[in-house]
Short mmCIF file of C-alpha atoms and ligand atoms in Angstrom, two decimals:
data_model
loop_
_atom_site.label_atom_id
_atom_site.label_comp_id
_atom_site.label_asym_id
_atom_site.label_seq_id
_atom_site.Cartn_x
_atom_site.Cartn_y
_atom_site.Cartn_z
CA MET A 3 -35.83 0.60 -16.92
CA LEU A 4 -34.35 2.92 -14.08
CA ARG A 5 -35.04 0.64 -11.03
CA GLU A 6 -33.64 -2.18 -13.00
CA VAL A 7 -30.48 -0.39 -13.74
CA PHE A 8 -30.17 0.51 -10.17
CA GLU A 9 -30.87 -2.83 -8.94
CA VAL A 10 -27.69 -4.07 -10.53
CA LEU A 11 -25.11 -1.71 -10.54
CA ASP A 12 -23.34 -0.49 -7.03
CA LEU A 13 -23.90 2.51 -6.22
CA LYS A 14 -21.55 4.92 -5.94
CA ASN A 15 -21.51 9.08 -5.73
CA ILE A 16 -18.70 11.09 -6.88
CA ARG A 17 -17.55 14.02 -5.12
CA ILE A 18 -15.83 17.07 -7.02
CA TRP A 19 -14.17 20.09 -6.19
CA GLY A 20 -14.49 22.70 -8.67
CA GLY A 21 -13.58 26.11 -9.64
CA ARG A 22 -10.24 25.28 -11.92
CA PRO A 23 -9.15 25.30 -15.48
CA LEU A 24 -8.72 22.01 -16.59
CA GLU A 25 -5.11 21.67 -18.09
CA GLY A 26 -2.99 18.14 -18.98
CA THR A 27 -2.95 15.68 -20.99
CA VAL A 28 -5.63 12.66 -21.93
CA ASN A 29 -6.07 9.40 -23.75
CA ILE A 30 -9.14 8.16 -25.25
CA GLN A 31 -10.29 4.99 -24.22
CA GLY A 32 -11.92 2.74 -26.77
CA SER A 33 -15.37 3.36 -27.80
CA LYS A 34 -18.21 1.76 -26.14
CA ASN A 35 -20.76 2.07 -29.16
CA ALA A 36 -18.09 0.33 -31.34
CA VAL A 37 -17.11 -2.70 -29.24
CA LEU A 38 -20.72 -3.51 -28.15
CA PRO A 39 -21.87 -4.47 -31.71
CA MET A 40 -18.65 -5.82 -32.17
CA MET A 41 -18.80 -8.28 -28.88
CA ALA A 42 -22.55 -9.09 -30.50
CA ALA A 43 -21.00 -9.92 -33.89
CA ALA A 44 -18.55 -12.32 -32.40
CA VAL A 45 -21.27 -14.90 -31.43
CA LEU A 46 -21.48 -15.20 -35.39
CA HIS A 47 -18.01 -17.19 -35.64
CA LYS A 48 -17.47 -20.49 -33.94
CA GLY A 49 -13.96 -19.75 -33.03
CA VAL A 50 -11.75 -16.63 -31.25
CA THR A 51 -12.04 -13.39 -31.93
CA VAL A 52 -9.91 -10.57 -29.99
CA LEU A 53 -10.57 -7.55 -29.50
CA HIS A 54 -7.28 -5.11 -28.23
CA GLY A 55 -8.27 -1.10 -26.58
CA CYS A 56 -11.26 -2.47 -25.25
CA PRO A 57 -12.91 -0.36 -22.72
CA ARG A 58 -13.43 -2.04 -19.34
CA ILE A 59 -16.85 -0.08 -18.69
CA ALA A 60 -20.27 -1.43 -17.26
CA ASP A 61 -21.73 -1.82 -20.50
CA VAL A 62 -18.89 -3.94 -21.99
CA PHE A 63 -19.25 -6.34 -18.63
CA CYS A 64 -23.07 -6.82 -19.26
CA MET A 65 -22.39 -7.96 -22.67
CA GLU A 66 -19.58 -9.86 -21.28
CA LYS A 67 -21.99 -11.75 -19.03
CA ILE A 68 -24.46 -12.32 -21.76
CA LEU A 69 -21.85 -13.91 -23.92
CA SER A 70 -20.98 -16.17 -20.94
CA HIS A 71 -23.90 -16.96 -20.51
CA LEU A 72 -24.29 -18.38 -23.89
CA GLY A 73 -21.67 -20.39 -23.50
CA ALA A 74 -18.78 -18.01 -24.70
CA LYS A 75 -15.57 -18.80 -23.11
CA ILE A 76 -13.76 -15.26 -22.13
CA SER A 77 -11.03 -13.74 -20.36
CA TRP A 78 -9.20 -10.63 -20.38
CA LYS A 79 -5.33 -9.16 -20.56
CA GLY A 80 -5.24 -5.72 -19.67
CA ASN A 81 -7.83 -4.07 -22.16
CA SER A 82 -7.78 -7.02 -24.55
CA LEU A 83 -10.60 -9.02 -24.33
CA TYR A 84 -10.26 -13.06 -25.73
CA LEU A 85 -13.92 -14.17 -26.83
CA ASP A 86 -14.22 -17.72 -27.73
CA CYS A 87 -17.44 -18.66 -29.15
CA SER A 88 -16.36 -22.38 -30.19
CA SER A 89 -19.11 -24.14 -28.45
CA LEU A 90 -21.99 -22.08 -27.33
CA LYS A 91 -25.12 -23.87 -25.35
CA ASN A 92 -27.33 -21.28 -25.17
CA THR A 93 -29.69 -19.20 -27.48
CA ASP A 94 -31.61 -17.32 -24.75
CA ILE A 95 -30.78 -13.59 -23.32
CA PRO A 96 -32.05 -13.40 -19.88
CA GLU A 97 -33.89 -10.88 -18.99
CA GLN A 98 -31.49 -9.09 -16.22
CA TYR A 99 -28.93 -8.23 -18.56
CA ALA A 100 -31.57 -7.45 -21.75
CA CYS A 101 -33.21 -4.97 -19.33
CA GLN A 102 -29.92 -3.37 -18.50
CA MET A 103 -28.25 -2.50 -22.21
CA ARG A 104 -30.55 -1.70 -25.24
CA CYS A 105 -28.47 -2.79 -28.11
CA SER A 106 -28.31 -6.46 -26.64
CA ILE A 107 -31.51 -6.47 -29.14
CA ILE A 108 -28.91 -7.16 -31.68
CA LEU A 109 -27.58 -10.40 -30.33
CA LEU A 110 -30.91 -11.55 -31.66
CA GLY A 111 -29.45 -11.06 -35.34
CA ALA A 112 -26.44 -12.95 -34.28
CA LEU A 113 -28.07 -15.94 -32.67
CA LEU A 114 -30.14 -16.02 -35.78
CA GLY A 115 -27.46 -16.03 -38.09
CA ARG A 116 -25.73 -18.62 -36.22
CA PHE A 117 -28.46 -20.78 -34.75
CA GLY A 118 -31.61 -20.01 -36.40
CA ARG A 119 -33.48 -19.19 -33.14
CA GLY A 120 -33.00 -17.02 -30.45
CA ALA A 121 -34.81 -15.46 -27.63
CA ILE A 122 -34.38 -12.07 -25.64
CA ALA A 123 -36.65 -9.99 -23.29
CA PRO A 124 -37.27 -6.49 -24.40
CA PRO A 125 -34.14 -4.64 -24.16
CA GLY A 126 -33.56 -1.84 -21.56
CA GLY A 127 -30.74 0.95 -21.60
CA CYS A 128 -30.32 4.54 -20.76
CA VAL A 129 -33.75 6.36 -19.72
CA ILE A 130 -34.07 8.56 -22.49
CA GLY A 131 -37.14 8.49 -24.04
CA GLU A 132 -39.46 5.34 -25.76
CA ARG A 133 -36.88 3.92 -27.22
CA PRO A 134 -39.04 1.22 -29.44
CA ILE A 135 -37.71 -1.81 -31.67
CA ASP A 136 -39.96 -1.66 -34.44
CA LEU A 137 -36.92 -1.37 -37.00
CA HIS A 138 -35.28 -3.78 -35.42
CA LEU A 139 -38.07 -6.39 -35.46
CA SER A 140 -38.95 -5.53 -38.92
CA MET A 141 -35.71 -6.25 -40.60
CA LEU A 142 -35.46 -9.36 -39.10
CA GLU A 143 -39.05 -10.41 -40.44
CA ALA A 144 -37.85 -8.99 -43.83
CA LEU A 145 -34.93 -11.42 -43.75
CA GLY A 146 -36.84 -14.17 -43.06
CA THR A 147 -37.39 -14.32 -39.23
CA HIS A 148 -40.94 -15.44 -37.78
CA ILE A 149 -41.17 -13.54 -34.18
CA GLU A 150 -43.65 -14.48 -31.71
CA GLU A 151 -44.17 -11.51 -29.04
CA HIS A 152 -44.70 -12.94 -25.56
CA GLU A 153 -45.80 -10.68 -22.90
CA ASP A 154 -41.97 -10.71 -21.58
CA LEU A 155 -40.04 -12.20 -24.31
CA LEU A 156 -39.33 -12.48 -28.07
CA ARG A 157 -38.77 -15.59 -29.47
CA ALA A 158 -37.53 -15.81 -32.88
CA TYR A 159 -37.09 -18.59 -35.38
CA ALA A 160 -35.38 -18.33 -38.73
CA PRO A 161 -34.45 -21.83 -40.15
CA ASP A 162 -33.50 -19.95 -43.48
CA LEU A 163 -31.99 -16.72 -43.48
CA HIS A 164 -31.92 -15.20 -46.64
CA GLY A 165 -30.96 -11.63 -48.27
CA ARG A 166 -33.07 -9.51 -49.56
CA ASP A 167 -33.67 -5.60 -50.42
CA LEU A 168 -34.62 -3.61 -47.40
CA ARG A 169 -35.41 0.01 -46.97
CA PHE A 170 -35.43 0.99 -43.06
CA GLN A 171 -38.21 3.37 -42.19
CA GLN A 172 -36.00 5.55 -40.33
CA GLN A 173 -32.08 5.94 -39.68
CA SER A 174 -31.30 3.87 -36.82
CA VAL A 175 -27.64 3.28 -35.63
CA GLY A 176 -28.68 -0.21 -33.70
CA ALA A 177 -31.15 -1.21 -36.34
CA THR A 178 -28.38 -1.05 -38.91
CA GLU A 179 -26.00 -2.36 -36.90
CA HIS A 180 -28.30 -5.32 -36.73
CA GLY A 181 -29.52 -5.53 -40.29
CA ILE A 182 -25.68 -5.92 -40.94
CA ILE A 183 -24.81 -8.60 -38.42
CA THR A 184 -27.89 -10.84 -39.45
CA ALA A 185 -27.13 -10.53 -43.25
CA VAL A 186 -23.45 -11.99 -42.89
CA LEU A 187 -24.49 -15.58 -42.84
CA ALA A 188 -27.50 -15.14 -44.40
CA LYS A 189 -27.96 -16.94 -47.84
CA GLY A 190 -27.66 -14.19 -50.78
CA VAL A 191 -27.16 -10.80 -50.91
CA THR A 192 -28.53 -8.26 -48.24
CA TYR A 193 -29.09 -4.77 -49.76
CA LEU A 194 -29.97 -2.06 -46.83
CA GLU A 195 -31.17 1.40 -47.35
CA ASN A 196 -31.62 4.46 -45.63
CA CYS A 197 -29.00 3.32 -43.22
CA ALA A 198 -27.46 5.49 -40.51
CA ARG A 199 -23.90 6.41 -41.10
CA GLU A 200 -22.11 6.97 -37.89
CA PRO A 201 -18.81 5.85 -37.54
CA GLU A 202 -19.62 2.84 -35.51
CA ILE A 203 -21.32 0.96 -38.20
CA LEU A 204 -18.57 1.44 -40.19
CA TRP A 205 -16.11 -0.18 -37.57
CA LEU A 206 -18.64 -2.92 -37.36
CA ALA A 207 -17.87 -3.50 -41.24
CA ARG A 208 -14.05 -3.38 -40.94
CA PHE A 209 -14.27 -5.76 -38.11
CA LEU A 210 -16.70 -8.21 -39.67
CA ASN A 211 -15.03 -7.73 -43.01
CA GLY A 212 -11.76 -8.60 -41.13
CA MET A 213 -13.49 -12.07 -39.90
CA GLY A 214 -14.12 -12.47 -43.60
CA ALA A 215 -17.88 -11.54 -43.97
CA SER A 216 -18.53 -9.36 -47.52
CA VAL A 217 -20.20 -5.77 -46.03
CA LYS A 218 -20.09 -2.84 -48.42
CA GLY A 219 -21.33 0.70 -48.15
CA ALA A 220 -20.73 1.27 -44.34
CA GLY A 221 -20.43 4.92 -43.36
CA THR A 222 -23.15 5.50 -46.45
CA GLY A 223 -26.91 5.24 -46.55
CA GLU A 224 -26.60 1.99 -48.47
CA ILE A 225 -25.09 -1.03 -47.57
CA LEU A 226 -24.16 -4.59 -49.28
CA VAL A 227 -23.93 -7.81 -47.04
CA GLU A 228 -23.05 -10.80 -49.31
CA GLY A 229 -23.89 -13.51 -47.12
CA VAL A 230 -20.70 -15.86 -46.39
CA ALA A 231 -20.57 -19.82 -45.18
CA ALA A 232 -18.83 -19.17 -42.26
CA LEU A 233 -16.14 -16.74 -40.47
CA ARG A 234 -12.71 -16.95 -39.31
CA ASP A 235 -10.65 -16.30 -36.21
CA SER A 236 -9.73 -12.19 -35.96
CA VAL A 237 -7.94 -9.82 -34.10
CA PHE A 238 -9.23 -6.15 -33.99
CA THR A 239 -8.41 -2.63 -32.26
CA VAL A 240 -11.22 -0.90 -31.28
CA PRO A 241 -11.38 2.69 -32.13
CA PRO A 242 -11.10 5.52 -29.53
CA ASP A 243 -14.33 6.76 -28.52
CA ARG A 244 -15.73 10.15 -30.02
CA ILE A 245 -18.20 10.75 -27.49
CA VAL A 246 -15.71 10.48 -24.77
CA ALA A 247 -13.16 12.66 -26.43
CA GLY A 248 -16.09 15.34 -26.86
CA THR A 249 -17.20 15.08 -23.20
CA TYR A 250 -13.39 16.18 -22.63
CA LEU A 251 -13.33 19.05 -24.88
CA CYS A 252 -16.26 19.81 -22.98
CA ALA A 253 -15.37 19.48 -19.87
CA ALA A 254 -12.04 22.10 -20.76
CA ALA A 255 -14.73 24.65 -22.44
CA ALA A 256 -16.55 24.61 -19.19
CA THR A 257 -13.38 25.20 -17.03
CA ARG A 258 -12.11 27.73 -19.40
CA GLY A 259 -8.96 25.20 -19.58
CA LYS A 260 -6.31 23.55 -22.12
CA ILE A 261 -5.92 20.17 -22.91
CA CYS A 262 -4.05 17.82 -25.08
CA ILE A 263 -5.99 14.51 -26.41
CA GLU A 264 -3.20 12.10 -27.65
CA ASN A 265 -5.56 9.75 -29.93
CA PRO A 266 -8.36 12.22 -30.88
CA PRO A 267 -11.31 10.66 -33.26
CA VAL A 268 -10.87 14.31 -34.85
CA SER A 269 -12.68 13.15 -38.36
CA GLU A 270 -15.69 11.60 -36.16
CA LEU A 271 -16.31 14.88 -34.38
CA PRO A 272 -17.09 17.06 -37.38
CA SER A 273 -20.31 18.85 -35.89
CA PHE A 274 -19.19 19.02 -32.62
CA LEU A 275 -15.36 20.70 -33.42
CA GLY A 276 -17.75 23.23 -35.67
CA ILE A 277 -20.18 24.05 -32.27
CA TYR A 278 -17.10 23.80 -30.02
CA GLY A 279 -15.10 26.59 -32.25
CA LYS A 280 -18.36 28.47 -32.39
CA MET A 281 -18.29 28.88 -28.40
CA GLY A 282 -14.99 30.60 -29.11
CA GLY A 283 -12.88 27.37 -27.93
CA GLN A 284 -9.47 26.58 -30.48
CA TYR A 285 -7.47 23.68 -31.15
CA ASP A 286 -4.35 22.46 -33.23
CA MET A 287 -3.35 19.01 -34.67
CA VAL A 288 0.00 18.68 -33.94
CA GLY A 289 1.87 15.58 -34.14
CA GLY A 290 -1.57 13.48 -34.41
CA LYS A 291 -2.44 15.11 -30.87
CA LEU A 292 -5.18 17.75 -30.32
CA ILE A 293 -4.13 20.45 -28.57
CA ALA A 294 -7.15 22.63 -26.81
CA ASP A 295 -7.03 25.89 -25.74
CA ALA A 296 -10.57 26.41 -24.34
CA SER A 297 -9.88 29.53 -22.69
CA ARG A 298 -12.16 31.83 -24.41
CA ALA A 299 -15.02 28.98 -25.28
CA TYR A 300 -17.86 31.18 -23.83
CA GLY A 301 -19.58 32.26 -26.59
CA PRO A 302 -23.45 31.31 -26.61
CA ILE A 303 -25.00 28.91 -29.33
CA THR A 304 -28.03 30.67 -31.03
CA ARG A 305 -29.32 27.32 -32.16
CA LEU A 306 -28.23 23.63 -31.80
CA GLU A 307 -29.99 20.82 -33.34
CA THR A 308 -29.02 17.16 -32.45
CA GLU A 309 -28.98 14.79 -35.65
CA VAL A 310 -28.05 11.65 -36.94
CA TYR A 311 -24.60 11.62 -38.22
CA PRO A 312 -22.64 13.95 -39.69
CA GLY A 313 -24.82 16.23 -37.65
CA PHE A 314 -24.78 16.86 -34.31
CA SER A 315 -24.48 13.81 -31.93
CA THR A 316 -27.45 13.53 -29.63
CA ASP A 317 -24.74 11.94 -26.88
CA LEU A 318 -22.65 15.46 -26.75
CA GLN A 319 -25.95 17.32 -26.29
CA SER A 320 -26.18 17.17 -22.24
CA PRO A 321 -22.27 17.72 -22.12
CA VAL A 322 -23.06 20.97 -24.08
CA MET A 323 -25.99 21.98 -21.93
CA ALA A 324 -23.26 22.17 -18.96
CA VAL A 325 -21.00 24.43 -20.86
CA LEU A 326 -23.85 26.81 -22.49
CA SER A 327 -25.00 27.30 -19.02
CA LEU A 328 -22.10 29.29 -18.46
CA ALA A 329 -21.98 30.98 -21.64
CA ARG A 330 -21.90 34.39 -22.03
CA GLY A 331 -25.78 35.28 -23.97
CA LYS A 332 -28.70 32.73 -24.94
CA SER A 333 -28.36 29.42 -26.63
CA HIS A 334 -30.82 27.30 -27.46
CA ILE A 335 -30.61 23.48 -27.87
CA ARG A 336 -33.16 21.46 -29.84
CA GLU A 337 -33.30 17.43 -29.39
CA ASN A 338 -34.55 15.90 -32.49
CA ILE A 339 -33.27 12.31 -31.43
CA PHE A 340 -34.71 11.01 -28.15
CA GLU A 341 -37.60 12.98 -26.82
CA ASP A 342 -36.61 12.78 -23.32
CA ARG A 343 -32.93 13.70 -23.09
CA PHE A 344 -33.22 16.89 -20.99
CA ARG A 345 -33.36 15.32 -17.78
CA VAL A 346 -30.37 16.69 -16.25
CA ALA A 347 -31.49 20.41 -17.02
CA GLU A 348 -33.26 20.21 -13.61
CA ASP A 349 -29.90 19.62 -12.03
CA LEU A 350 -28.14 22.05 -13.59
CA VAL A 351 -30.66 24.48 -12.66
CA HIS A 352 -30.14 23.64 -9.01
CA MET A 353 -26.64 24.52 -9.05
CA GLY A 354 -27.64 28.17 -10.92
CA ALA A 355 -27.92 27.48 -14.23
CA HIS A 356 -30.80 29.23 -15.89
CA ILE A 357 -32.68 26.78 -18.18
CA ARG A 358 -36.18 26.47 -19.34
CA ILE A 359 -37.34 23.66 -21.37
CA ASN A 360 -40.38 23.24 -23.35
CA GLY A 361 -40.72 19.92 -25.04
CA ARG A 362 -37.88 19.29 -27.49
CA ASP A 363 -36.52 22.59 -26.60
CA ALA A 364 -34.29 23.89 -23.82
CA TYR A 365 -33.51 28.15 -23.54
CA ILE A 366 -30.36 28.87 -21.95
CA ASP A 367 -29.43 32.21 -20.52
CA GLY A 368 -25.93 31.79 -19.67
CA THR A 369 -24.67 32.44 -16.24
CA GLU A 370 -21.46 33.18 -15.04
CA ARG A 371 -20.89 30.76 -12.13
CA LEU A 372 -22.68 27.76 -11.18
CA ARG A 373 -22.60 26.52 -7.34
CA GLY A 374 -21.41 23.08 -6.33
CA CYS A 375 -24.36 21.16 -4.29
CA ARG A 376 -25.66 17.60 -4.34
CA VAL A 377 -27.25 16.53 -7.89
CA THR A 378 -28.38 12.78 -9.31
CA ALA A 379 -26.89 11.53 -12.61
CA GLN A 380 -30.45 10.09 -13.97
CA GLU A 381 -28.79 8.57 -17.06
CA LEU A 382 -24.94 8.49 -18.44
CA ARG A 383 -24.61 11.59 -20.78
CA GLY A 384 -26.49 13.81 -18.54
CA GLY A 385 -24.44 12.35 -15.58
CA ALA A 386 -21.09 13.51 -17.32
CA ALA A 387 -22.44 16.56 -17.91
CA LEU A 388 -23.12 17.09 -14.38
CA ILE A 389 -19.41 16.13 -13.90
CA LEU A 390 -18.41 18.97 -16.47
CA ALA A 391 -21.08 21.50 -14.29
CA GLY A 392 -19.33 20.25 -10.71
CA LEU A 393 -16.06 20.64 -12.29
CA ALA A 394 -16.69 24.70 -13.34
CA ALA A 395 -18.74 25.24 -10.41
CA GLU A 396 -18.07 26.60 -7.06
CA GLY A 397 -17.04 24.50 -3.98
CA GLU A 398 -18.15 21.41 -3.67
CA THR A 399 -20.35 19.12 -5.89
CA THR A 400 -21.18 15.80 -5.13
CA VAL A 401 -23.35 13.14 -7.96
CA GLU A 402 -24.73 10.65 -6.90
CA ASN A 403 -25.22 7.20 -9.14
CA PHE A 404 -21.80 7.72 -10.32
CA GLN A 405 -22.56 3.98 -11.66
CA LEU A 406 -24.34 5.17 -14.52
CA VAL A 407 -21.50 6.88 -15.62
CA GLU A 408 -19.06 4.25 -15.55
CA ARG A 409 -21.72 2.52 -17.98
CA GLY A 410 -19.76 4.43 -21.04
CA TYR A 411 -16.88 6.14 -19.06
CA GLU A 412 -13.70 3.90 -18.61
CA HIS A 413 -11.57 6.12 -15.97
CA ILE A 414 -12.82 9.56 -15.97
CA GLN A 415 -11.71 10.45 -12.24
CA GLU A 416 -8.05 9.35 -13.28
CA ASP A 417 -8.63 11.37 -16.52
CA ILE A 418 -10.16 14.39 -14.37
CA ARG A 419 -7.34 14.01 -12.16
CA CYS A 420 -4.64 13.86 -15.21
CA LEU A 421 -6.30 17.08 -15.87
CA GLY A 422 -5.34 18.26 -12.34
CA GLY A 423 -9.20 18.40 -11.49
CA THR A 424 -10.23 17.12 -7.74
CA VAL A 425 -12.34 14.32 -7.40
CA SER A 426 -12.83 11.27 -5.32
CA VAL A 427 -15.47 8.58 -5.99
CA GLU A 428 -17.32 6.73 -3.03
CA GLU A 429 -18.93 3.35 -2.69
CA ILE A 430 -22.39 3.68 -1.29
C1 LIG B 516 -27.16 4.42 -30.85
C2 LIG B 516 -26.40 5.14 -29.65
C3 LIG B 516 -26.71 6.09 -28.60
C4 LIG B 516 -26.84 6.87 -29.56
C5 LIG B 516 -27.83 6.56 -30.36
C6 LIG B 516 -28.26 7.99 -31.76
C7 LIG B 516 -25.30 2.65 -28.90
C8 LIG B 516 -24.62 1.71 -28.31
N1 LIG B 516 -26.26 3.63 -28.90
O1 LIG B 516 -28.26 4.00 -29.74
O2 LIG B 516 -25.50 5.93 -27.86
O3 LIG B 516 -27.32 7.91 -28.96
O4 LIG B 516 -27.56 5.81 -31.30
O5 LIG B 516 -26.73 7.75 -31.89
O6 LIG B 516 -24.93 2.65 -29.91
N2 LIG B 516 -36.27 4.03 -32.99
C9 LIG B 516 -37.27 3.63 -33.50
N3 LIG B 516 -37.11 2.07 -33.83
C10 LIG B 516 -36.59 1.68 -33.58
C11 LIG B 516 -35.48 1.86 -33.42
C12 LIG B 516 -34.97 3.44 -33.47
O7 LIG B 516 -37.91 4.60 -33.50
O8 LIG B 516 -36.43 -0.02 -34.06
C13 LIG B 516 -35.61 5.49 -32.99
C14 LIG B 516 -35.17 5.70 -31.72
O9 LIG B 516 -36.45 5.92 -30.78
C15 LIG B 516 -34.73 7.08 -31.82
C16 LIG B 516 -34.14 7.23 -33.29
O10 LIG B 516 -34.95 6.17 -33.86
O11 LIG B 516 -35.62 8.15 -31.77
C17 LIG B 516 -32.56 6.72 -33.22
O12 LIG B 516 -32.19 5.79 -32.48
P1 LIG B 516 -31.07 4.75 -32.48
O13 LIG B 516 -30.14 5.34 -34.17
O14 LIG B 516 -31.77 3.25 -32.92
O15 LIG B 516 -30.17 4.94 -31.53
P2 LIG B 516 -29.71 3.58 -30.71
O16 LIG B 516 -29.32 2.41 -31.68
O17 LIG B 516 -30.41 3.02 -29.71
#
């Protein structure tokens, strides 16, 4: 999977001259995980959808290419994305895009809602474990879809999508979003149980309801979707990215800095802010801005477990590992969501961190300093964690495969510069 991602994105490195506390103000980009399902859901509507505050990142560009292939007319004005899905001509998602981005699977439900058929190559995404799609497929089948699994292609037919009661075997963000999208134009009422509660699901419901859908209960474990006949044109503003905000707070903590976040999604970071506080980080809300003082964020965390929301997000596990590498004491992280999300540890060790991995557990013995060296991003959040480590480390760090970080961070290099850090990006 990693091979395919490498083949598509241009190779880049980021060089970091570290060792200085970050100080300054940043504005948080629109949320990647919120906007991708919205773009997929736009396929349901035979008309125009406008998304303001849309991040210009690789995953959004990939979704844009898929929608263009389907026949959408797409344009950008700054960070506003205009999607005209009035006259789509294709119902297949080519392998070259599907393999780049796991969440492309949710386009299948949108195509079924709109056309009653769709086809997709098995989806890809970050290299952080097996990431099966069984929950997606059983949801589609429950709503009346017939699925043919060919070796490299899933073909789905649903001439008569209909609502029904459905309980997910396990909480999944993507499967919950997919269930909502598939049910929007289905006949009758769909009642989804054991849904994931991540904020992006609530944002998707708000977005769809603004288009004329009827989605109730998003953000709780039980969601009710009443099918409607058609949707209408809409304009929506993408919320700030909670994972990017958490990453920047980790950057402040790793460098013992003080930063201001102008548009913080504070209410979406309950567990993260709890951990940040336990590490010794402080923050105040002043006029809607978050003023963080992380100059004493060196406390270890005796046990941190990743959980479904509102528990600690797996997406912030690697950035926090970089911070805990520099804590004054021993920490323990347990990764409960993705079995292969400790890949960054090896490179952190290369930089001088003391980390031992045992299955889903990481044991970290904090060190006083990291040293700059050449390391390699293997996936999005792990790559971001290496940049944070580089900002805290003495000397120069080069993080190879910076293009993987650009899948989710719109302008991390400019943001670091706004915070007084020194970085440069080079294309290979
Ligand atoms: C989304 C996020 C990702 C985040 C993850 C967990 C997007 C675009 N991505 O990914 O950044 O890390 O939520 O918060 O929003 N699972 C199955 N079968 C399935 C689907 C999932 O077993 O059909 C398992 C996964 O392997 C994983 C767990 O369920 O162990 C949670 O995955 P899920 O919530 O689906 O993550 P994504 O939606 O892929």
